[in-house]
Tab-separated table of C-alpha atoms and ligand atoms in Angstrom:
chain	number	residue	atom	x	y	z
T	17	MET	CA	101.680	75.569	89.012
T	18	LYS	CA	100.850	79.223	88.530
T	19	LYS	CA	97.769	80.382	90.410
T	20	THR	CA	95.016	82.233	88.597
T	21	VAL	CA	93.316	85.315	89.985
T	22	LEU	CA	90.102	86.738	88.575
T	23	VAL	CA	89.995	90.531	88.780
T	24	SER	CA	86.408	91.703	88.394
T	25	GLY	CA	86.380	95.334	87.348
T	26	GLY	CA	89.931	94.819	86.136
T	27	ALA	CA	89.817	97.639	83.590
T	28	GLY	CA	89.151	100.316	86.207
T	29	PHE	CA	91.510	102.530	88.187
T	30	ILE	CA	92.329	100.162	91.041
T	31	GLY	CA	91.706	96.945	89.070
T	32	SER	CA	94.214	97.825	86.354
T	33	HIS	CA	96.980	98.617	88.846
T	34	VAL	CA	96.251	95.425	90.762
T	35	THR	CA	96.406	93.414	87.520
T	36	VAL	CA	99.880	94.803	86.787
T	37	GLU	CA	101.196	93.951	90.249
T	38	LEU	CA	99.685	90.445	90.184
T	39	ILE	CA	101.274	89.698	86.816
T	40	GLU	CA	104.606	91.067	87.996
T	41	ALA	CA	104.351	88.815	91.060
T	42	GLY	CA	103.909	85.767	88.785
T	43	TYR	CA	100.147	85.200	88.813
T	44	ASP	CA	97.960	84.439	85.825
T	45	VAL	CA	95.209	87.032	85.735
T	46	VAL	CA	91.741	86.841	84.230
T	47	VAL	CA	90.532	90.392	83.680
T	48	ALA	CA	86.797	90.944	83.369
T	49	ASP	CA	84.845	94.175	83.239
T	50	ASN	CA	81.586	95.438	81.740
T	51	MET	CA	83.270	98.705	80.695
T	52	SER	CA	80.425	100.715	82.215
T	53	ASN	CA	82.762	103.304	83.696
T	54	CYS	CA	85.953	103.019	81.683
T	55	ASP	CA	87.310	102.489	78.210
T	56	LYS	CA	90.094	100.222	76.974
T	57	THR	CA	92.824	102.781	77.846
T	58	CYS	CA	93.864	101.144	81.096
T	59	PHE	CA	93.595	97.613	79.776
T	60	GLU	CA	95.885	98.513	76.869
T	61	GLY	CA	98.218	100.213	79.365
T	62	VAL	CA	98.380	97.049	81.457
T	63	LYS	CA	99.411	95.051	78.391
T	64	LYS	CA	102.138	97.561	77.572
T	65	ILE	CA	103.545	97.684	81.094
T	66	THR	CA	103.590	93.919	81.574
T	67	GLY	CA	104.375	92.942	77.980
T	68	LYS	CA	101.597	90.337	78.253
T	69	ASP	CA	99.004	89.674	75.617
T	70	LEU	CA	96.187	89.507	78.151
T	71	LYS	CA	92.727	88.444	77.067
T	72	PHE	CA	89.942	90.820	77.953
T	73	ASN	CA	86.607	89.374	79.101
T	74	LEU	CA	83.613	91.629	78.588
T	75	VAL	CA	81.445	90.471	81.472
T	76	ASP	CA	78.657	92.129	83.381
T	77	PHE	CA	78.823	90.596	86.851
T	78	CYS	CA	75.080	91.091	87.247
T	79	ASP	CA	74.657	88.496	84.498
T	80	MET	CA	74.847	85.183	86.363
T	81	GLU	CA	75.104	83.140	83.185
T	82	ALA	CA	78.119	85.138	82.038
T	83	VAL	CA	79.738	84.855	85.472
T	84	ASN	CA	79.256	81.089	85.560
T	85	LYS	CA	80.713	80.844	82.062
T	86	LEU	CA	83.802	82.740	83.186
T	87	PHE	CA	84.311	80.291	86.068
T	88	SER	CA	83.699	77.280	83.823
T	89	GLU	CA	86.223	78.422	81.243
T	90	ASN	CA	88.969	79.350	83.713
T	91	ARG	CA	90.320	77.503	86.726
T	92	ILE	CA	90.160	80.392	89.180
T	93	ASP	CA	91.990	80.158	92.507
T	94	ALA	CA	91.024	83.539	93.931
T	95	VAL	CA	88.785	86.469	93.058
T	96	ILE	CA	89.482	90.125	93.715
T	97	HIS	CA	86.167	91.873	93.370
T	98	PHE	CA	86.117	95.496	92.222
T	99	ALA	CA	83.207	95.536	89.790
T	100	ALA	CA	80.918	98.159	91.321
T	101	PHE	CA	79.610	101.685	90.941
T	102	LYS	CA	81.578	104.086	93.106
T	103	ALA	CA	80.260	107.644	92.982
T	104	VAL	CA	78.952	108.712	96.364
T	105	GLY	CA	76.735	111.553	95.056
T	106	GLU	CA	75.279	109.489	92.229
T	107	SER	CA	74.404	106.748	94.703
T	108	VAL	CA	72.286	109.234	96.668
T	109	ALA	CA	70.424	110.158	93.486
T	110	LYS	CA	70.096	106.583	92.174
T	111	PRO	CA	69.967	104.244	95.178
T	112	VAL	CA	68.164	101.390	93.421
T	113	MET	CA	70.733	101.340	90.649
T	114	TYR	CA	73.533	101.204	93.233
T	115	TYR	CA	72.023	98.513	95.435
T	116	LYS	CA	71.053	96.407	92.440
T	117	ASN	CA	74.421	96.605	90.731
T	118	ASN	CA	76.805	96.474	93.681
T	119	LEU	CA	74.964	93.749	95.587
T	120	GLU	CA	73.890	91.565	92.686
T	121	SER	CA	77.346	91.472	91.115
T	122	PHE	CA	78.937	90.476	94.408
T	123	LEU	CA	76.303	87.843	95.169
T	124	ASN	CA	76.856	86.360	91.713
T	125	VAL	CA	80.601	86.197	92.257
T	126	LEU	CA	80.134	84.453	95.608
T	127	GLU	CA	77.666	81.958	94.235
T	128	ALA	CA	79.739	81.152	91.171
T	129	ALA	CA	82.994	80.896	93.152
T	130	SER	CA	81.444	78.622	95.740
T	131	GLY	CA	79.888	76.463	93.034
T	132	HIS	CA	83.121	76.130	91.061
T	133	GLY	CA	85.508	75.234	93.857
T	134	CYS	CA	87.104	78.664	94.147
T	135	HIS	CA	87.545	79.282	97.858
T	136	ASN	CA	89.192	82.672	98.104
T	137	ILE	CA	87.446	86.027	97.810
T	138	LEU	CA	89.008	89.409	98.383
T	139	PHE	CA	86.573	92.293	98.616
T	140	SER	CA	87.470	95.926	97.990
T	141	SER	CA	85.972	97.764	100.921
T	142	SER	CA	86.493	101.324	102.036
T	143	ALA	CA	87.341	103.498	105.022
T	144	THR	CA	83.906	104.956	104.384
T	145	VAL	CA	82.577	102.151	106.647
T	146	TYR	CA	84.086	103.985	109.657
T	147	GLY	CA	82.035	107.152	108.972
T	148	GLU	CA	83.075	110.040	111.235
T	149	PRO	CA	85.352	108.150	113.644
T	150	ASP	CA	85.295	108.763	117.406
T	151	ALA	CA	89.071	108.477	117.525
T	152	VAL	CA	91.872	108.559	114.963
T	153	PRO	CA	93.755	106.712	113.638
T	154	VAL	CA	91.179	103.993	113.090
T	155	THR	CA	92.023	100.341	113.613
T	156	GLU	CA	90.104	97.418	112.160
T	157	LYS	CA	88.354	97.182	115.540
T	158	SER	CA	87.056	100.770	115.393
T	159	PRO	CA	83.270	100.645	115.115
T	160	ARG	CA	81.589	100.882	111.752
T	161	LYS	CA	79.187	103.827	111.639
T	162	PRO	CA	75.866	104.018	109.820
T	163	ALA	CA	76.604	104.704	106.170
T	164	THR	CA	75.801	108.178	104.903
T	165	SER	CA	75.182	107.137	101.297
T	166	PRO	CA	73.843	104.112	99.421
T	167	TYR	CA	77.382	103.660	98.059
T	168	GLY	CA	78.778	103.398	101.599
T	169	ASN	CA	75.902	101.153	102.537
T	170	THR	CA	76.730	98.730	99.702
T	171	LYS	CA	80.298	98.476	101.045
T	172	GLN	CA	79.014	97.620	104.534
T	173	MET	CA	76.444	95.194	103.169
T	174	CYS	CA	78.992	93.398	101.000
T	175	GLU	CA	81.313	93.126	104.013
T	176	ASP	CA	78.473	91.484	105.951
T	177	ILE	CA	77.509	89.233	103.053
T	178	LEU	CA	81.078	87.960	102.822
T	179	GLN	CA	81.341	87.420	106.593
T	180	ASP	CA	78.048	85.476	106.614
T	181	THR	CA	79.053	83.399	103.595
T	182	VAL	CA	82.388	82.502	105.155
T	183	LYS	CA	80.587	81.315	108.292
T	184	ALA	CA	77.910	79.410	106.409
T	185	THR	CA	80.236	77.602	104.005
T	186	LYS	CA	82.897	76.574	106.537
T	187	GLY	CA	83.819	72.932	106.123
T	188	SER	CA	81.689	72.446	103.017
T	189	ASP	CA	82.839	71.757	99.444
T	190	GLY	CA	81.952	75.302	98.574
T	191	GLU	CA	83.947	76.772	101.457
T	192	ILE	CA	84.764	80.466	101.084
T	193	LYS	CA	87.501	82.356	102.890
T	194	GLY	CA	87.467	86.115	102.719
T	195	ILE	CA	89.667	89.158	103.074
T	196	LEU	CA	88.226	92.662	103.320
T	197	LEU	CA	90.621	95.437	102.434
T	198	ARG	CA	89.467	98.841	103.644
T	199	TYR	CA	91.095	101.447	101.454
T	200	PHE	CA	91.670	104.973	102.625
T	201	ASN	CA	92.075	107.567	99.810
T	202	PRO	CA	93.696	105.920	96.772
T	203	ILE	CA	95.474	108.446	94.556
T	204	GLY	CA	98.205	108.683	91.932
T	205	ALA	CA	98.977	106.628	88.864
T	206	HIS	CA	101.465	104.081	87.625
T	207	PRO	CA	104.920	105.714	87.302
T	208	SER	CA	104.946	104.713	83.602
T	209	ALA	CA	101.939	107.040	83.074
T	210	LEU	CA	100.327	104.243	81.045
T	211	ILE	CA	97.489	103.664	83.503
T	212	GLY	CA	95.700	105.962	85.941
T	213	GLU	CA	92.356	107.369	86.959
T	214	LEU	CA	89.833	108.258	84.238
T	215	PRO	CA	87.063	110.229	85.921
T	216	ARG	CA	83.952	110.824	83.846
T	217	GLY	CA	82.798	114.447	83.765
T	218	VAL	CA	83.679	116.740	86.638
T	219	PRO	CA	85.818	114.816	89.146
T	220	ASN	CA	84.470	114.457	92.667
T	221	ASN	CA	87.778	113.439	94.165
T	222	LEU	CA	90.510	115.833	95.129
T	223	VAL	CA	93.546	114.699	93.140
T	224	PRO	CA	91.898	114.371	89.707
T	225	PHE	CA	90.369	117.809	90.287
T	226	ILE	CA	93.827	119.187	91.091
T	227	THR	CA	95.499	117.678	88.028
T	228	GLN	CA	92.660	118.798	85.733
T	229	THR	CA	92.950	122.323	87.144
T	230	ALA	CA	96.703	122.314	86.655
T	231	ILE	CA	96.329	121.244	83.019
T	232	GLY	CA	93.664	123.890	82.356
T	233	LYS	CA	90.602	121.656	82.025
T	234	ARG	CA	89.116	123.220	85.177
T	235	GLU	CA	89.443	126.841	86.113
T	236	CYS	CA	89.890	126.670	89.833
T	237	LEU	CA	90.004	124.101	92.626
T	238	SER	CA	87.594	124.743	95.471
T	239	ILE	CA	88.963	123.623	98.804
T	240	PHE	CA	85.863	122.580	100.682
T	241	GLY	CA	86.070	124.175	104.132
T	242	ASN	CA	88.953	125.889	105.950
T	243	ASP	CA	87.197	126.131	109.283
T	244	TYR	CA	87.527	122.517	110.400
T	245	PRO	CA	89.071	121.856	113.836
T	246	THR	CA	92.395	120.763	112.281
T	247	PRO	CA	95.820	122.498	112.316
T	248	ASP	CA	95.226	124.436	109.062
T	249	GLY	CA	91.418	124.269	109.034
T	250	THR	CA	91.167	121.815	106.105
T	251	CYS	CA	90.174	118.137	106.318
T	252	LEU	CA	92.663	115.396	107.102
T	253	ARG	CA	92.854	112.208	105.051
T	254	ASP	CA	95.157	109.246	104.503
T	255	TYR	CA	96.193	109.350	100.834
T	256	ILE	CA	97.472	105.979	99.719
T	257	ASP	CA	99.496	105.582	96.524
T	258	ILE	CA	97.732	103.393	93.962
T	259	VAL	CA	100.800	101.208	93.362
T	260	ASP	CA	101.266	100.667	97.098
T	261	LEU	CA	97.559	99.862	97.343
T	262	ALA	CA	97.828	97.401	94.440
T	263	LYS	CA	100.725	95.653	96.169
T	264	ALA	CA	98.570	95.148	99.262
T	265	HIS	CA	96.334	92.940	97.101
T	266	VAL	CA	99.294	90.808	96.061
T	267	SER	CA	100.189	90.323	99.743
T	268	ALA	CA	96.586	89.498	100.624
T	269	VAL	CA	96.115	87.027	97.789
T	270	GLY	CA	99.416	85.332	98.672
T	271	ARG	CA	98.258	85.043	102.269
T	272	MET	CA	95.036	83.359	101.170
T	273	LEU	CA	96.567	80.988	98.639
T	274	GLU	CA	99.458	79.981	100.884
T	275	GLY	CA	97.102	79.139	103.758
T	276	LYS	CA	98.505	81.808	106.064
T	277	MET	CA	95.216	83.316	107.183
T	278	LYS	CA	94.614	83.359	110.926
T	279	GLU	CA	90.853	83.792	110.626
T	280	ASP	CA	88.438	82.657	107.940
T	281	CYS	CA	87.483	86.243	107.185
T	282	GLU	CA	90.125	88.868	107.807
T	283	VAL	CA	89.957	92.661	107.684
T	284	PHE	CA	92.851	95.011	106.967
T	285	ASN	CA	93.149	98.778	106.767
T	286	ILE	CA	95.120	99.832	103.725
T	287	GLY	CA	96.556	103.261	104.371
T	288	THR	CA	99.815	104.993	105.178
T	289	GLY	CA	99.035	105.926	108.780
T	290	ARG	CA	100.015	109.498	107.905
T	291	PRO	CA	97.325	112.203	107.892
T	292	LEU	CA	97.627	114.979	105.337
T	293	SER	CA	95.434	118.081	105.069
T	294	VAL	CA	93.910	119.211	101.790
T	295	LEU	CA	96.129	122.296	101.908
T	296	GLU	CA	99.258	120.247	102.594
T	297	LEU	CA	98.432	118.033	99.636
T	298	VAL	CA	97.887	121.057	97.357
T	299	ASN	CA	101.184	122.596	98.512
T	300	ALA	CA	103.052	119.332	97.967
T	301	PHE	CA	101.583	119.049	94.464
T	302	GLU	CA	102.705	122.583	93.591
T	303	LYS	CA	106.171	122.070	95.000
T	304	VAL	CA	107.020	118.700	93.483
T	305	ASN	CA	105.669	119.613	90.051
T	306	ASN	CA	106.979	123.164	90.167
T	307	LEU	CA	103.730	124.913	89.310
T	308	LYS	CA	101.114	127.183	90.840
T	309	LEU	CA	97.596	125.876	91.257
T	310	ASN	CA	94.592	128.135	91.013
T	311	TYR	CA	92.549	127.453	94.142
T	312	LYS	CA	90.139	129.144	96.496
T	313	PHE	CA	88.454	128.311	99.773
T	314	ALA	CA	84.809	127.343	99.491
T	315	PRO	CA	82.123	126.216	101.955
T	316	ARG	CA	82.302	122.741	103.454
T	317	ARG	CA	81.012	119.877	101.291
T	318	ALA	CA	78.027	118.060	102.791
T	319	GLY	CA	78.902	114.660	104.173
T	320	ASP	CA	82.661	115.186	104.548
T	321	VAL	CA	84.219	113.894	107.744
T	322	THR	CA	86.744	116.171	109.473
T	323	ALA	CA	89.590	113.749	109.865
T	324	ILE	CA	90.251	110.109	109.186
T	325	TRP	CA	93.421	108.147	108.789
T	326	ALA	CA	94.450	104.534	109.176
T	327	ASP	CA	96.312	102.599	111.748
T	328	PRO	CA	97.872	100.161	109.262
T	329	THR	CA	99.777	98.153	111.891
T	330	LEU	CA	97.840	94.958	111.245
T	331	ALA	CA	98.562	94.984	107.490
T	332	ASN	CA	102.201	95.874	108.221
T	333	THR	CA	102.770	93.077	110.686
T	334	GLU	CA	100.405	90.349	109.494
T	335	MET	CA	100.592	90.761	105.721
T	336	GLY	CA	104.117	92.137	105.623
T	337	TRP	CA	102.809	95.024	103.541
T	338	LYS	CA	103.689	98.654	104.041
T	339	ALA	CA	103.137	101.784	101.972
T	340	THR	CA	106.522	102.897	100.658
T	341	ARG	CA	105.919	105.643	98.133
T	342	THR	CA	106.216	109.253	99.295
T	343	ILE	CA	103.452	111.761	98.676
T	344	GLU	CA	105.848	113.589	96.338
T	345	GLU	CA	106.360	110.473	94.189
T	346	THR	CA	102.616	109.909	94.135
T	347	LEU	CA	101.742	113.460	93.141
T	348	GLU	CA	104.442	113.470	90.501
T	349	ALA	CA	102.940	110.309	88.995
T	350	ALA	CA	99.412	111.802	89.099
T	351	TRP	CA	100.626	114.854	87.172
T	352	LYS	CA	102.548	112.746	84.669
T	353	TRP	CA	99.354	110.760	83.989
T	354	GLU	CA	97.289	113.909	83.441
T	355	LYS	CA	99.889	115.151	80.950
T	356	HIS	CA	99.872	111.755	79.231
T	357	LEU	CA	96.080	112.025	78.871
T	358	ALA	CA	96.462	115.495	77.407
T	359	GLY	CA	98.773	114.043	74.774
T	360	TYR	CA	102.026	115.582	75.955
T	361	GLU	CA	105.106	113.871	74.506
T	362	ASN	CA	107.822	112.461	76.765
T	363	VAL	CA	105.999	112.861	80.044
H	11	LIG	C1	89.254	114.378	99.920
H	11	LIG	C2	89.312	115.726	100.601
H	11	LIG	C3	87.275	117.014	100.408
H	11	LIG	C4	87.410	117.662	96.097
H	11	LIG	C5	85.842	109.551	98.805
H	11	LIG	C6	84.721	108.613	99.112
H	11	LIG	C7	85.258	107.373	99.753
H	11	LIG	C8	86.328	106.719	98.917
H	11	LIG	C9	87.349	107.700	98.435
H	11	LIG	C10	85.603	105.886	96.707
H	11	LIG	C11	88.025	116.069	101.359
H	11	LIG	C12	88.417	117.701	99.697
H	11	LIG	C13	87.705	117.250	97.387
H	11	LIG	C14	87.499	119.045	95.784
H	11	LIG	C15	88.185	119.499	98.032
H	11	LIG	N1	85.753	105.871	97.950
H	11	LIG	N2	88.084	118.158	98.339
H	11	LIG	N3	87.886	119.903	96.768
H	11	LIG	O1	85.603	112.255	100.297
H	11	LIG	O2	87.715	111.534	101.474
H	11	LIG	O3	86.518	109.948	99.987
H	11	LIG	O4	86.751	108.906	97.923
H	11	LIG	O5	85.371	105.177	95.877
H	11	LIG	O6	84.217	106.503	99.999
H	11	LIG	O7	83.808	109.262	99.978
H	11	LIG	O8	87.753	111.813	98.984
H	11	LIG	O9	88.984	112.951	97.193
H	11	LIG	O10	86.505	113.383	97.430
H	11	LIG	O11	88.076	114.295	99.139
H	11	LIG	O12	88.523	120.335	98.890
H	11	LIG	O13	87.226	119.474	94.657
H	11	LIG	O14	89.436	116.738	99.592
H	11	LIG	O15	86.478	117.953	101.058
H	11	LIG	O16	88.391	116.766	102.507
H	11	LIG	P1	86.827	111.472	100.285
H	11	LIG	P2	87.817	113.100	98.091
């Protein structure tokens, strides 16, 4: 029988891409979202790409009654939990809102899953838990550093909550097994240009800022800092294609549902293992899309780490997952999506 996966936050950037890949891998997917940071664009895109008449569930995961109802109405085998606020700067300004939302929604999911015989929880964590690493690339054993924002703190806390729950429920009827995926920098869009990132207001992240500058929505990209101790002076990151990232979830869910886990709570880095500087990324974007980007160097942005990239060996060997898309393919897709949003024909 087909297995059913609940994707909380399934209408968002990562959730929508994961939904597509799960459906294409043969899973039934229950998509639920409170639409607090997205509109129906991506959900409609998912339906078009997959050709499925998916039902949308408007659910706020902070509403325990609504979460329980979702579990009562659907026989859920695994949950992939994305529903959370994700803006680092906003979390500094509104810590209570972040802690309340990101923790309460996850606690509700755990409680409802455990109470309804759903044993498998996959949590979307972040490389932000490594802070400024002592050594790169980082492995899953690299130490977590104190979080520098409430957002980062909620990721660490949810990791701990899942680890504790896995320990506490072992052997019980409500047993929970967990996988934590630590994403590096997810970028790009689906090659169909039917789903992608929809930042509200001025984008904080690099790639949406680049594509909005290229299309003329923003005047000029500021590259934050060119005096870092790196080969070209700009920061190094591990940019992971959104479709590759989505496929990692399919591998992880398969591992859980097929009983292949080696520990009750597993952690995997999801990155390419290839560091890229901000300048290299800008140059690659210009080259592959054959355009010139208006950019300037600006002072460093507070809180940025100099360099971080993944050692993805564990995900490669244990989950059989590996990033395959080139940065050129990814940046081409990101640009195609921006043009789609701007209403260009035949992107
Ligand atoms: C990448 C690089 C910037 C914008 C953040 C979160 C993290 C994770 C992913 C989110 C940095 C530079 C950026 C710009 C620039 N989670 N930059 N000009 O900071 O690595 O990670 O997003 O949900 O938790 O912290 O990503 O895309 O913001 O920045 O020069 O206008 O681009 O300084 O070196 P970051 P980013």
